[in-house]
Amino acid sequence: MAYNSRPVVKVKDKTFKIFKPYEEIAAAIDAVAERIEADYADKECPLFLGVLNGSFMFAAELMQRVSLESEIQFVKLASYSGTSSTGSVSNLIGLKNDIKGRHVVIVEDIVDTGGSIDHLMKTLAEHEPASVEVATLLFKPASYTKHYNIKYPAMEIPNDFILGFGLDYDELGRNLRDIYILADE
Ligand code: IMP
Ligand code: MG
């Protein structure tokens, strides 16, 4: 069945227009997969850690292109409102194996301010992995406030709201095969 890209999609009160067609996304993922294959060729069984929900599509496409012996797991960052003045707190759930001594590659949908990555990095570091790097479908460098190097961004984008290929607006639109950007209202 052919997939028909739509130039414009409406989700609830918002209108989005196509920004990155699937072909462009696929080419960007090809390039990241190639770099990862080269960098991990001499490392023992890297562990790819997909962050749900947003990374499911990127993780699937990335892993189909990586032929290294490797493991993939998914984790989730559950946010809840803390009672302290710091506001929201997030909790890492689903980490299964002991990752001590492992080469970990976090697989994210998007790195925006870097808050999630910062939290993940700190939590993973407590388990003493051999290394941790970040592969992300999208990276907003202008919005990023943290210092960890984002080694494998498939695409760098401006500071706009994005939908599709795993990314949601109010939990909708994750299934779109192309990437959309909020249209001028
Ligand atoms: P952070 O600001 O880097 O911590 O990103 C937090 C989370 O915000 C991401 O994992 C996404 O779920 C969400 N997010 C950030 N930017 C966008 C966007 O443009 N579209 C949809 N979700 C986004
Ligand atoms: Mg995310």
PDB file of C-alpha atoms and ligand atoms in Angstrom:
ATOM      1  CA  MET A   1       0.000   0.000   0.000  1.00  0.00           C
ATOM      2  CA  ALA A   2       1.452   3.356  -0.980  1.00  0.00           C
ATOM      3  CA  TYR A   3       1.861   5.959   1.723  1.00  0.00           C
ATOM      4  CA  ASN A   4       0.557   9.354   0.699  1.00  0.00           C
ATOM      5  CA  SER A   5       2.269  12.288   2.347  1.00  0.00           C
ATOM      6  CA  ARG A   6      -0.063  15.083   3.300  1.00  0.00           C
ATOM      7  CA  PRO A   7       1.253  18.650   2.878  1.00  0.00           C
ATOM      8  CA  VAL A   8      -0.825  19.884   5.809  1.00  0.00           C
ATOM      9  CA  VAL A   9      -2.244  18.127   8.867  1.00  0.00           C
ATOM     10  CA  LYS A  10      -4.586  19.433  11.534  1.00  0.00           C
ATOM     11  CA  VAL A  11      -4.330  18.173  15.105  1.00  0.00           C
ATOM     12  CA  LYS A  12      -6.867  19.575  17.541  1.00  0.00           C
ATOM     13  CA  ASP A  13      -6.554  23.388  17.363  1.00  0.00           C
ATOM     14  CA  LYS A  14      -3.247  23.442  15.451  1.00  0.00           C
ATOM     15  CA  THR A  15      -2.207  23.293  11.820  1.00  0.00           C
ATOM     16  CA  PHE A  16       1.096  21.755  10.794  1.00  0.00           C
ATOM     17  CA  LYS A  17       2.849  21.786   7.453  1.00  0.00           C
ATOM     18  CA  ILE A  18       5.298  19.244   6.089  1.00  0.00           C
ATOM     19  CA  PHE A  19       8.911  19.997   7.064  1.00  0.00           C
ATOM     20  CA  LYS A  20      11.000  16.851   6.480  1.00  0.00           C
ATOM     21  CA  PRO A  21       9.623  14.262   4.076  1.00  0.00           C
ATOM     22  CA  TYR A  22      10.328  10.625   4.889  1.00  0.00           C
ATOM     23  CA  GLU A  23      13.035  10.323   2.205  1.00  0.00           C
ATOM     24  CA  GLU A  24      15.062  13.061   3.903  1.00  0.00           C
ATOM     25  CA  ILE A  25      14.569  11.482   7.325  1.00  0.00           C
ATOM     26  CA  ALA A  26      15.683   8.091   5.983  1.00  0.00           C
ATOM     27  CA  ALA A  27      18.844   9.578   4.453  1.00  0.00           C
ATOM     28  CA  ALA A  28      19.697  11.331   7.736  1.00  0.00           C
ATOM     29  CA  ILE A  29      19.226   8.066   9.652  1.00  0.00           C
ATOM     30  CA  ASP A  30      21.429   6.233   7.114  1.00  0.00           C
ATOM     31  CA  ALA A  31      24.240   8.679   7.891  1.00  0.00           C
ATOM     32  CA  VAL A  32      23.907   8.350  11.672  1.00  0.00           C
ATOM     33  CA  ALA A  33      23.767   4.540  11.445  1.00  0.00           C
ATOM     34  CA  GLU A  34      26.969   4.525   9.387  1.00  0.00           C
ATOM     35  CA  ARG A  35      28.791   6.645  11.961  1.00  0.00           C
ATOM     36  CA  ILE A  36      27.607   4.433  14.818  1.00  0.00           C
ATOM     37  CA  GLU A  37      28.657   1.265  12.971  1.00  0.00           C
ATOM     38  CA  ALA A  38      32.142   2.655  12.456  1.00  0.00           C
ATOM     39  CA  ASP A  39      32.512   4.003  16.007  1.00  0.00           C
ATOM     40  CA  TYR A  40      31.286   0.818  17.724  1.00  0.00           C
ATOM     41  CA  ALA A  41      32.897  -1.762  15.410  1.00  0.00           C
ATOM     42  CA  ASP A  42      35.551  -2.593  17.992  1.00  0.00           C
ATOM     43  CA  LYS A  43      33.355  -2.235  21.104  1.00  0.00           C
ATOM     44  CA  GLU A  44      31.646  -5.182  22.724  1.00  0.00           C
ATOM     45  CA  CYS A  45      27.879  -5.467  22.246  1.00  0.00           C
ATOM     46  CA  PRO A  46      26.619  -1.883  22.597  1.00  0.00           C
ATOM     47  CA  LEU A  47      23.310  -1.379  24.398  1.00  0.00           C
ATOM     48  CA  PHE A  48      20.852   0.900  22.623  1.00  0.00           C
ATOM     49  CA  LEU A  49      18.438   2.474  25.059  1.00  0.00           C
ATOM     50  CA  GLY A  50      15.321   3.874  23.382  1.00  0.00           C
ATOM     51  CA  VAL A  51      13.386   6.466  25.371  1.00  0.00           C
ATOM     52  CA  LEU A  52       9.626   5.948  25.095  1.00  0.00           C
ATOM     53  CA  ASN A  53       7.264   7.042  23.764  1.00  0.00           C
ATOM     54  CA  GLY A  54       8.754   9.364  21.181  1.00  0.00           C
ATOM     55  CA  SER A  55      11.741   7.319  20.042  1.00  0.00           C
ATOM     56  CA  PHE A  56       9.912   4.203  18.872  1.00  0.00           C
ATOM     57  CA  MET A  57       9.969   5.089  15.173  1.00  0.00           C
ATOM     58  CA  PHE A  58      13.529   6.398  15.090  1.00  0.00           C
ATOM     59  CA  ALA A  59      14.735   3.411  17.130  1.00  0.00           C
ATOM     60  CA  ALA A  60      13.123   0.956  14.704  1.00  0.00           C
ATOM     61  CA  GLU A  61      14.597   2.649  11.647  1.00  0.00           C
ATOM     62  CA  LEU A  62      18.025   3.110  13.219  1.00  0.00           C
ATOM     63  CA  MET A  63      18.330  -0.468  14.438  1.00  0.00           C
ATOM     64  CA  GLN A  64      17.418  -1.887  11.028  1.00  0.00           C
ATOM     65  CA  ARG A  65      20.498  -0.127   9.690  1.00  0.00           C
ATOM     66  CA  VAL A  66      22.924  -1.244  12.406  1.00  0.00           C
ATOM     67  CA  SER A  67      24.332  -4.708  11.820  1.00  0.00           C
ATOM     68  CA  LEU A  68      26.594  -4.796  14.890  1.00  0.00           C
ATOM     69  CA  GLU A  69      25.889  -7.389  17.520  1.00  0.00           C
ATOM     70  CA  SER A  70      23.929  -5.207  19.900  1.00  0.00           C
ATOM     71  CA  GLU A  71      21.100  -5.116  22.384  1.00  0.00           C
ATOM     72  CA  ILE A  72      18.092  -2.817  22.432  1.00  0.00           C
ATOM     73  CA  GLN A  73      15.938  -1.921  25.402  1.00  0.00           C
ATOM     74  CA  PHE A  74      13.357   0.745  26.008  1.00  0.00           C
ATOM     75  CA  VAL A  75      13.012   2.942  29.051  1.00  0.00           C
ATOM     76  CA  LYS A  76      10.564   5.621  30.003  1.00  0.00           C
ATOM     77  CA  LEU A  77      10.971   8.873  31.859  1.00  0.00           C
ATOM     78  CA  ALA A  78       7.871   9.252  33.971  1.00  0.00           C
ATOM     79  CA  SER A  79       7.316  12.830  35.069  1.00  0.00           C
ATOM     80  CA  TYR A  80       5.206  13.648  38.028  1.00  0.00           C
ATOM     81  CA  SER A  81       4.728  16.807  40.014  1.00  0.00           C
ATOM     82  CA  GLY A  82       6.948  16.794  43.017  1.00  0.00           C
ATOM     83  CA  THR A  83       5.868  18.241  46.311  1.00  0.00           C
ATOM     84  CA  SER A  84       9.130  20.130  46.613  1.00  0.00           C
ATOM     85  CA  SER A  85       9.687  23.609  45.229  1.00  0.00           C
ATOM     86  CA  THR A  86      11.732  22.168  42.381  1.00  0.00           C
ATOM     87  CA  GLY A  87       8.489  21.298  40.611  1.00  0.00           C
ATOM     88  CA  SER A  88       8.495  18.334  38.278  1.00  0.00           C
ATOM     89  CA  VAL A  89      10.633  15.311  38.959  1.00  0.00           C
ATOM     90  CA  SER A  90      11.187  12.418  36.584  1.00  0.00           C
ATOM     91  CA  ASN A  91      11.836   8.820  37.251  1.00  0.00           C
ATOM     92  CA  LEU A  92      13.604   6.361  34.956  1.00  0.00           C
ATOM     93  CA  ILE A  93      11.597   3.182  34.557  1.00  0.00           C
ATOM     94  CA  GLY A  94      12.291  -0.051  32.703  1.00  0.00           C
ATOM     95  CA  LEU A  95      16.069  -0.283  32.928  1.00  0.00           C
ATOM     96  CA  LYS A  96      16.546  -4.054  33.033  1.00  0.00           C
ATOM     97  CA  ASN A  97      20.122  -5.266  32.928  1.00  0.00           C
ATOM     98  CA  ASP A  98      23.063  -4.212  34.925  1.00  0.00           C
ATOM     99  CA  ILE A  99      24.643  -1.681  32.585  1.00  0.00           C
ATOM    100  CA  LYS A 100      27.919  -1.580  34.472  1.00  0.00           C
ATOM    101  CA  GLY A 101      30.784  -1.664  31.961  1.00  0.00           C
ATOM    102  CA  ARG A 102      28.441  -1.486  28.943  1.00  0.00           C
ATOM    103  CA  HIS A 103      28.683   0.907  26.001  1.00  0.00           C
ATOM    104  CA  VAL A 104      25.300   2.636  26.046  1.00  0.00           C
ATOM    105  CA  VAL A 105      23.738   4.646  23.218  1.00  0.00           C
ATOM    106  CA  ILE A 106      20.639   6.588  24.273  1.00  0.00           C
ATOM    107  CA  VAL A 107      18.113   6.767  21.420  1.00  0.00           C
ATOM    108  CA  GLU A 108      15.892   9.864  21.642  1.00  0.00           C
ATOM    109  CA  ASP A 109      13.274  11.465  19.443  1.00  0.00           C
ATOM    110  CA  ILE A 110      14.361  15.016  20.172  1.00  0.00           C
ATOM    111  CA  VAL A 111      16.786  16.954  22.331  1.00  0.00           C
ATOM    112  CA  ASP A 112      15.255  20.344  23.037  1.00  0.00           C
ATOM    113  CA  THR A 113      16.332  22.069  26.294  1.00  0.00           C
ATOM    114  CA  GLY A 114      18.229  18.918  27.241  1.00  0.00           C
ATOM    115  CA  GLY A 115      16.386  18.432  30.532  1.00  0.00           C
ATOM    116  CA  SER A 116      15.535  14.790  29.808  1.00  0.00           C
ATOM    117  CA  ILE A 117      19.017  13.953  28.564  1.00  0.00           C
ATOM    118  CA  ASP A 118      20.587  15.610  31.587  1.00  0.00           C
ATOM    119  CA  HIS A 119      18.441  13.525  33.901  1.00  0.00           C
ATOM    120  CA  LEU A 120      19.119  10.314  31.959  1.00  0.00           C
ATOM    121  CA  MET A 121      22.870  10.897  31.862  1.00  0.00           C
ATOM    122  CA  LYS A 122      23.016  11.471  35.604  1.00  0.00           C
ATOM    123  CA  THR A 123      20.884   8.424  36.372  1.00  0.00           C
ATOM    124  CA  LEU A 124      22.838   6.144  34.021  1.00  0.00           C
ATOM    125  CA  ALA A 125      26.176   7.363  35.385  1.00  0.00           C
ATOM    126  CA  GLU A 126      25.250   5.940  38.798  1.00  0.00           C
ATOM    127  CA  HIS A 127      25.316   2.479  37.169  1.00  0.00           C
ATOM    128  CA  GLU A 128      28.902   2.969  35.919  1.00  0.00           C
ATOM    129  CA  PRO A 129      28.564   2.195  32.204  1.00  0.00           C
ATOM    130  CA  ALA A 130      31.769   2.112  30.105  1.00  0.00           C
ATOM    131  CA  SER A 131      30.438   4.982  27.963  1.00  0.00           C
ATOM    132  CA  VAL A 132      27.199   6.808  27.171  1.00  0.00           C
ATOM    133  CA  GLU A 133      26.458   8.684  23.948  1.00  0.00           C
ATOM    134  CA  VAL A 134      23.272  10.197  22.557  1.00  0.00           C
ATOM    135  CA  ALA A 135      21.649   9.434  19.206  1.00  0.00           C
ATOM    136  CA  THR A 136      18.671  11.670  18.522  1.00  0.00           C
ATOM    137  CA  LEU A 137      16.432  12.065  15.505  1.00  0.00           C
ATOM    138  CA  LEU A 138      16.171  15.816  16.069  1.00  0.00           C
ATOM    139  CA  PHE A 139      18.330  18.332  17.917  1.00  0.00           C
ATOM    140  CA  LYS A 140      17.435  21.965  18.613  1.00  0.00           C
ATOM    141  CA  PRO A 141      20.881  23.498  19.332  1.00  0.00           C
ATOM    142  CA  ALA A 142      19.453  26.983  19.962  1.00  0.00           C
ATOM    143  CA  SER A 143      17.276  25.625  22.753  1.00  0.00           C
ATOM    144  CA  TYR A 144      19.868  23.318  24.353  1.00  0.00           C
ATOM    145  CA  THR A 145      21.028  24.469  27.799  1.00  0.00           C
ATOM    146  CA  LYS A 146      23.122  21.481  28.945  1.00  0.00           C
ATOM    147  CA  HIS A 147      26.753  20.588  28.377  1.00  0.00           C
ATOM    148  CA  TYR A 148      26.689  16.921  27.312  1.00  0.00           C
ATOM    149  CA  ASN A 149      27.896  16.461  23.761  1.00  0.00           C
ATOM    150  CA  ILE A 150      25.067  15.262  21.522  1.00  0.00           C
ATOM    151  CA  LYS A 151      27.212  13.025  19.353  1.00  0.00           C
ATOM    152  CA  TYR A 152      24.712  11.554  16.896  1.00  0.00           C
ATOM    153  CA  PRO A 153      21.991  14.025  15.884  1.00  0.00           C
ATOM    154  CA  ALA A 154      20.296  12.862  12.675  1.00  0.00           C
ATOM    155  CA  MET A 155      18.977  16.374  11.968  1.00  0.00           C
ATOM    156  CA  GLU A 156      19.530  19.774  13.537  1.00  0.00           C
ATOM    157  CA  ILE A 157      16.464  21.980  13.446  1.00  0.00           C
ATOM    158  CA  PRO A 158      15.426  25.495  14.500  1.00  0.00           C
ATOM    159  CA  ASN A 159      13.549  26.143  17.695  1.00  0.00           C
ATOM    160  CA  ASP A 160      10.051  25.351  16.398  1.00  0.00           C
ATOM    161  CA  PHE A 161       7.405  22.859  17.430  1.00  0.00           C
ATOM    162  CA  ILE A 162       7.638  19.574  15.525  1.00  0.00           C
ATOM    163  CA  LEU A 163       5.129  16.772  14.961  1.00  0.00           C
ATOM    164  CA  GLY A 164       5.308  13.280  13.506  1.00  0.00           C
ATOM    165  CA  PHE A 165       7.735  10.346  13.231  1.00  0.00           C
ATOM    166  CA  GLY A 166       7.199   9.604  16.922  1.00  0.00           C
ATOM    167  CA  LEU A 167       6.720  13.182  18.125  1.00  0.00           C
ATOM    168  CA  ASP A 168       3.329  14.189  19.427  1.00  0.00           C
ATOM    169  CA  TYR A 169       1.098  17.127  20.032  1.00  0.00           C
ATOM    170  CA  ASP A 170      -1.077  16.198  23.013  1.00  0.00           C
ATOM    171  CA  GLU A 171      -0.303  12.495  22.342  1.00  0.00           C
ATOM    172  CA  LEU A 172      -1.544  12.725  18.739  1.00  0.00           C
ATOM    173  CA  GLY A 173       0.424  12.626  15.496  1.00  0.00           C
ATOM    174  CA  ARG A 174       3.136  10.174  16.528  1.00  0.00           C
ATOM    175  CA  ASN A 175       2.181   7.863  13.667  1.00  0.00           C
ATOM    176  CA  LEU A 176       2.872  10.388  10.903  1.00  0.00           C
ATOM    177  CA  ARG A 177       5.620   9.131   8.623  1.00  0.00           C
ATOM    178  CA  ASP A 178       6.878  12.599   7.706  1.00  0.00           C
ATOM    179  CA  ILE A 179       7.958  15.371  10.069  1.00  0.00           C
ATOM    180  CA  TYR A 180       5.717  18.446  10.361  1.00  0.00           C
ATOM    181  CA  ILE A 181       6.247  21.926  11.727  1.00  0.00           C
ATOM    182  CA  LEU A 182       3.715  24.236  13.329  1.00  0.00           C
ATOM    183  CA  ALA A 183       2.323  26.517  10.615  1.00  0.00           C
ATOM    184  CA  ASP A 184       1.907  30.243  11.153  1.00  0.00           C
ATOM    185  CA  GLU A 185      -1.467  30.768  12.737  1.00  0.00           C
TER     186      GLU A 185
HETATM  187  P1  IMP B   1      13.940  18.401  26.586  1.00  0.00           P
HETATM  188  O1  IMP B   1      13.510  19.849  26.647  1.00  0.00           O
HETATM  189  O2  IMP B   1      15.194  18.233  25.763  1.00  0.00           O
HETATM  190  O3  IMP B   1      14.053  17.769  27.933  1.00  0.00           O
HETATM  191  O4  IMP B   1      12.778  17.648  25.821  1.00  0.00           O
HETATM  192  C1  IMP B   1      11.716  17.142  26.573  1.00  0.00           C
HETATM  193  C2  IMP B   1      10.670  16.463  25.738  1.00  0.00           C
HETATM  194  O5  IMP B   1       9.853  17.494  25.178  1.00  0.00           O
HETATM  195  C3  IMP B   1      11.106  15.654  24.526  1.00  0.00           C
HETATM  196  O6  IMP B   1      11.521  14.347  24.844  1.00  0.00           O
HETATM  197  C4  IMP B   1       9.816  15.636  23.739  1.00  0.00           C
HETATM  198  O7  IMP B   1       8.952  14.641  24.240  1.00  0.00           O
HETATM  199  C5  IMP B   1       9.242  17.008  24.035  1.00  0.00           C
HETATM  200  N1  IMP B   1       9.490  17.953  22.909  1.00  0.00           N
HETATM  201  C6  IMP B   1      10.453  18.889  22.805  1.00  0.00           C
HETATM  202  N2  IMP B   1      10.352  19.562  21.655  1.00  0.00           N
HETATM  203  C7  IMP B   1       9.286  19.023  21.013  1.00  0.00           C
HETATM  204  C8  IMP B   1       8.669  19.295  19.735  1.00  0.00           C
HETATM  205  O8  IMP B   1       9.075  20.161  18.947  1.00  0.00           O
HETATM  206  N3  IMP B   1       7.590  18.515  19.412  1.00  0.00           N
HETATM  207  C9  IMP B   1       7.113  17.537  20.237  1.00  0.00           C
HETATM  208  N4  IMP B   1       7.666  17.260  21.421  1.00  0.00           N
HETATM  209  C10 IMP B   1       8.734  17.992  21.809  1.00  0.00           C
HETATM  210 MG    MG B   2      11.427  12.173  24.476  1.00  0.00          MG
END
